[in-house]
Amino acid sequence: TRSSTPASFEPHRSGFTLSSNMGIDIEAGGRNKVKHRTAPKSENVYLRLLVKLYRFLARRTDSDFNKTVLKRLFMSKINRPPLSLSKLAKFMKDKGDGKIAAIVGTVTDDSRMFEVPALKVCALRFTETARARIVKAGGECMTFDQLALAAPTGDNVVLLRGPKSHREAVKHFGAPGVPGSHAKPYVRHKGRKFEKARGRRKSRGYKA
């Protein structure tokens, strides 16, 4: 009987031996070789213009600062977490005079902070109260195109970013109720009748 294997794949005819490690194990959805963004998903024209500007600066200067800013401009909103005024002031406290703080994201107000130092801040966006407080304290709110003119290579610029782990959703990651876990359960209410029995109190079996 004639073999069903094509001639090109028969070892004695083609001159190579079959091995178990040949080929690519393709995942569902096809072979995706690019695992990072090369452009923002957003259609915002102002963001697109900033990308155009920082693409040019990243290409024409040897500055790693410009490459990092460009990469962060591509990021999703979850990866561009906001930074509060209090954290901003804390990070800039020991950086010396004449430095510009740059945040590829939003700067938010912190009502727990009474006195705001004079800060020179560049960000994608400022909340209304954050902007008002920075300006009132004698500081300056800059956009990234203004920063490109003031510091094309990122000299005297401190690149900051907010905490990614402070979202409400992150608190629920993991298995709640398991011993040693601090994951927050999704509970309708915090009343007596809701998830207060076994594993929740010493008087009801055990306390996790």
PDB file of C-alpha atoms in Angstrom, residues 58-137:
ATOM      1  CA  ALA A  58      12.814  59.705  21.233  1.00  0.00           C
ATOM      2  CA  ARG A  59      14.231  59.165  17.735  1.00  0.00           C
ATOM      3  CA  ARG A  60      16.328  62.317  17.460  1.00  0.00           C
ATOM      4  CA  THR A  61      17.772  62.496  21.003  1.00  0.00           C
ATOM      5  CA  ASP A  62      19.717  59.933  23.027  1.00  0.00           C
ATOM      6  CA  SER A  63      17.497  60.581  26.048  1.00  0.00           C
ATOM      7  CA  ASP A  64      15.946  57.582  27.811  1.00  0.00           C
ATOM      8  CA  PHE A  65      13.506  60.036  29.413  1.00  0.00           C
ATOM      9  CA  ASN A  66      11.795  60.685  26.062  1.00  0.00           C
ATOM     10  CA  LYS A  67      11.592  56.954  25.284  1.00  0.00           C
ATOM     11  CA  THR A  68       9.979  56.311  28.683  1.00  0.00           C
ATOM     12  CA  VAL A  69       7.455  59.146  28.284  1.00  0.00           C
ATOM     13  CA  LEU A  70       6.527  57.850  24.823  1.00  0.00           C
ATOM     14  CA  LYS A  71       6.007  54.330  26.171  1.00  0.00           C
ATOM     15  CA  ARG A  72       3.814  55.649  28.990  1.00  0.00           C
ATOM     16  CA  LEU A  73       1.715  57.725  26.588  1.00  0.00           C
ATOM     17  CA  PHE A  74       0.714  54.423  24.919  1.00  0.00           C
ATOM     18  CA  MET A  75      -0.451  52.864  28.193  1.00  0.00           C
ATOM     19  CA  SER A  76      -4.003  52.076  29.238  1.00  0.00           C
ATOM     20  CA  LYS A  77      -5.667  54.120  31.966  1.00  0.00           C
ATOM     21  CA  ILE A  78      -5.079  51.387  34.565  1.00  0.00           C
ATOM     22  CA  ASN A  79      -1.347  51.643  33.866  1.00  0.00           C
ATOM     23  CA  ARG A  80      -1.457  55.455  34.193  1.00  0.00           C
ATOM     24  CA  PRO A  81      -2.680  55.746  37.794  1.00  0.00           C
ATOM     25  CA  PRO A  82      -3.289  59.206  39.310  1.00  0.00           C
ATOM     26  CA  LEU A  83      -0.894  60.821  41.781  1.00  0.00           C
ATOM     27  CA  SER A  84      -2.128  62.969  44.660  1.00  0.00           C
ATOM     28  CA  LEU A  85      -0.702  66.373  45.619  1.00  0.00           C
ATOM     29  CA  SER A  86       0.513  65.039  48.969  1.00  0.00           C
ATOM     30  CA  LYS A  87       2.502  62.195  47.371  1.00  0.00           C
ATOM     31  CA  LEU A  88       3.830  64.597  44.742  1.00  0.00           C
ATOM     32  CA  ALA A  89       5.067  67.022  47.426  1.00  0.00           C
ATOM     33  CA  LYS A  90       6.592  64.118  49.391  1.00  0.00           C
ATOM     34  CA  PHE A  91       8.509  62.767  46.390  1.00  0.00           C
ATOM     35  CA  MET A  92       9.792  66.219  45.399  1.00  0.00           C
ATOM     36  CA  LYS A  93      10.766  67.266  48.932  1.00  0.00           C
ATOM     37  CA  ASP A  94      14.410  66.145  48.773  1.00  0.00           C
ATOM     38  CA  LYS A  95      14.960  66.617  45.022  1.00  0.00           C
ATOM     39  CA  GLY A  96      16.305  70.180  45.307  1.00  0.00           C
ATOM     40  CA  ASP A  97      15.255  73.445  43.681  1.00  0.00           C
ATOM     41  CA  GLY A  98      14.586  73.991  39.982  1.00  0.00           C
ATOM     42  CA  LYS A  99      13.320  70.461  39.332  1.00  0.00           C
ATOM     43  CA  ILE A 100      10.183  69.745  37.318  1.00  0.00           C
ATOM     44  CA  ALA A 101       7.924  66.841  38.318  1.00  0.00           C
ATOM     45  CA  ALA A 102       6.506  64.940  35.316  1.00  0.00           C
ATOM     46  CA  ILE A 103       3.541  62.543  35.592  1.00  0.00           C
ATOM     47  CA  VAL A 104       2.121  60.736  32.548  1.00  0.00           C
ATOM     48  CA  GLY A 105      -1.311  60.696  34.131  1.00  0.00           C
ATOM     49  CA  THR A 106      -3.552  62.812  36.355  1.00  0.00           C
ATOM     50  CA  VAL A 107      -2.586  64.935  39.359  1.00  0.00           C
ATOM     51  CA  THR A 108      -5.360  64.931  41.963  1.00  0.00           C
ATOM     52  CA  ASP A 109      -6.033  67.095  45.016  1.00  0.00           C
ATOM     53  CA  ASP A 110      -5.603  65.856  48.601  1.00  0.00           C
ATOM     54  CA  SER A 111      -7.814  67.687  51.094  1.00  0.00           C
ATOM     55  CA  ARG A 112      -5.828  66.209  54.021  1.00  0.00           C
ATOM     56  CA  MET A 113      -2.837  68.325  52.977  1.00  0.00           C
ATOM     57  CA  PHE A 114      -3.096  71.890  54.316  1.00  0.00           C
ATOM     58  CA  GLU A 115      -0.003  73.558  52.853  1.00  0.00           C
ATOM     59  CA  VAL A 116       1.120  72.987  49.277  1.00  0.00           C
ATOM     60  CA  PRO A 117       4.745  73.867  48.426  1.00  0.00           C
ATOM     61  CA  ALA A 118       5.608  75.771  45.235  1.00  0.00           C
ATOM     62  CA  LEU A 119       5.929  73.001  42.649  1.00  0.00           C
ATOM     63  CA  LYS A 120       6.578  72.978  38.929  1.00  0.00           C
ATOM     64  CA  VAL A 121       4.491  70.080  37.643  1.00  0.00           C
ATOM     65  CA  CYS A 122       3.928  68.634  34.178  1.00  0.00           C
ATOM     66  CA  ALA A 123       1.049  66.169  33.736  1.00  0.00           C
ATOM     67  CA  LEU A 124      -1.457  64.943  31.162  1.00  0.00           C
ATOM     68  CA  ARG A 125      -4.279  66.299  33.305  1.00  0.00           C
ATOM     69  CA  PHE A 126      -4.912  68.170  36.573  1.00  0.00           C
ATOM     70  CA  THR A 127      -8.119  68.119  38.566  1.00  0.00           C
ATOM     71  CA  GLU A 128      -9.615  71.584  38.979  1.00  0.00           C
ATOM     72  CA  THR A 129      -8.783  71.908  42.692  1.00  0.00           C
ATOM     73  CA  ALA A 130      -5.270  70.456  42.273  1.00  0.00           C
ATOM     74  CA  ARG A 131      -4.470  73.007  39.558  1.00  0.00           C
ATOM     75  CA  ALA A 132      -5.879  75.879  41.645  1.00  0.00           C
ATOM     76  CA  ARG A 133      -3.842  74.902  44.724  1.00  0.00           C
ATOM     77  CA  ILE A 134      -0.560  74.507  42.791  1.00  0.00           C
ATOM     78  CA  VAL A 135      -0.975  77.911  41.110  1.00  0.00           C
ATOM     79  CA  LYS A 136      -2.047  79.594  44.390  1.00  0.00           C
ATOM     80  CA  ALA A 137       1.111  78.272  46.113  1.00  0.00           C
TER      81      ALA A 137
END
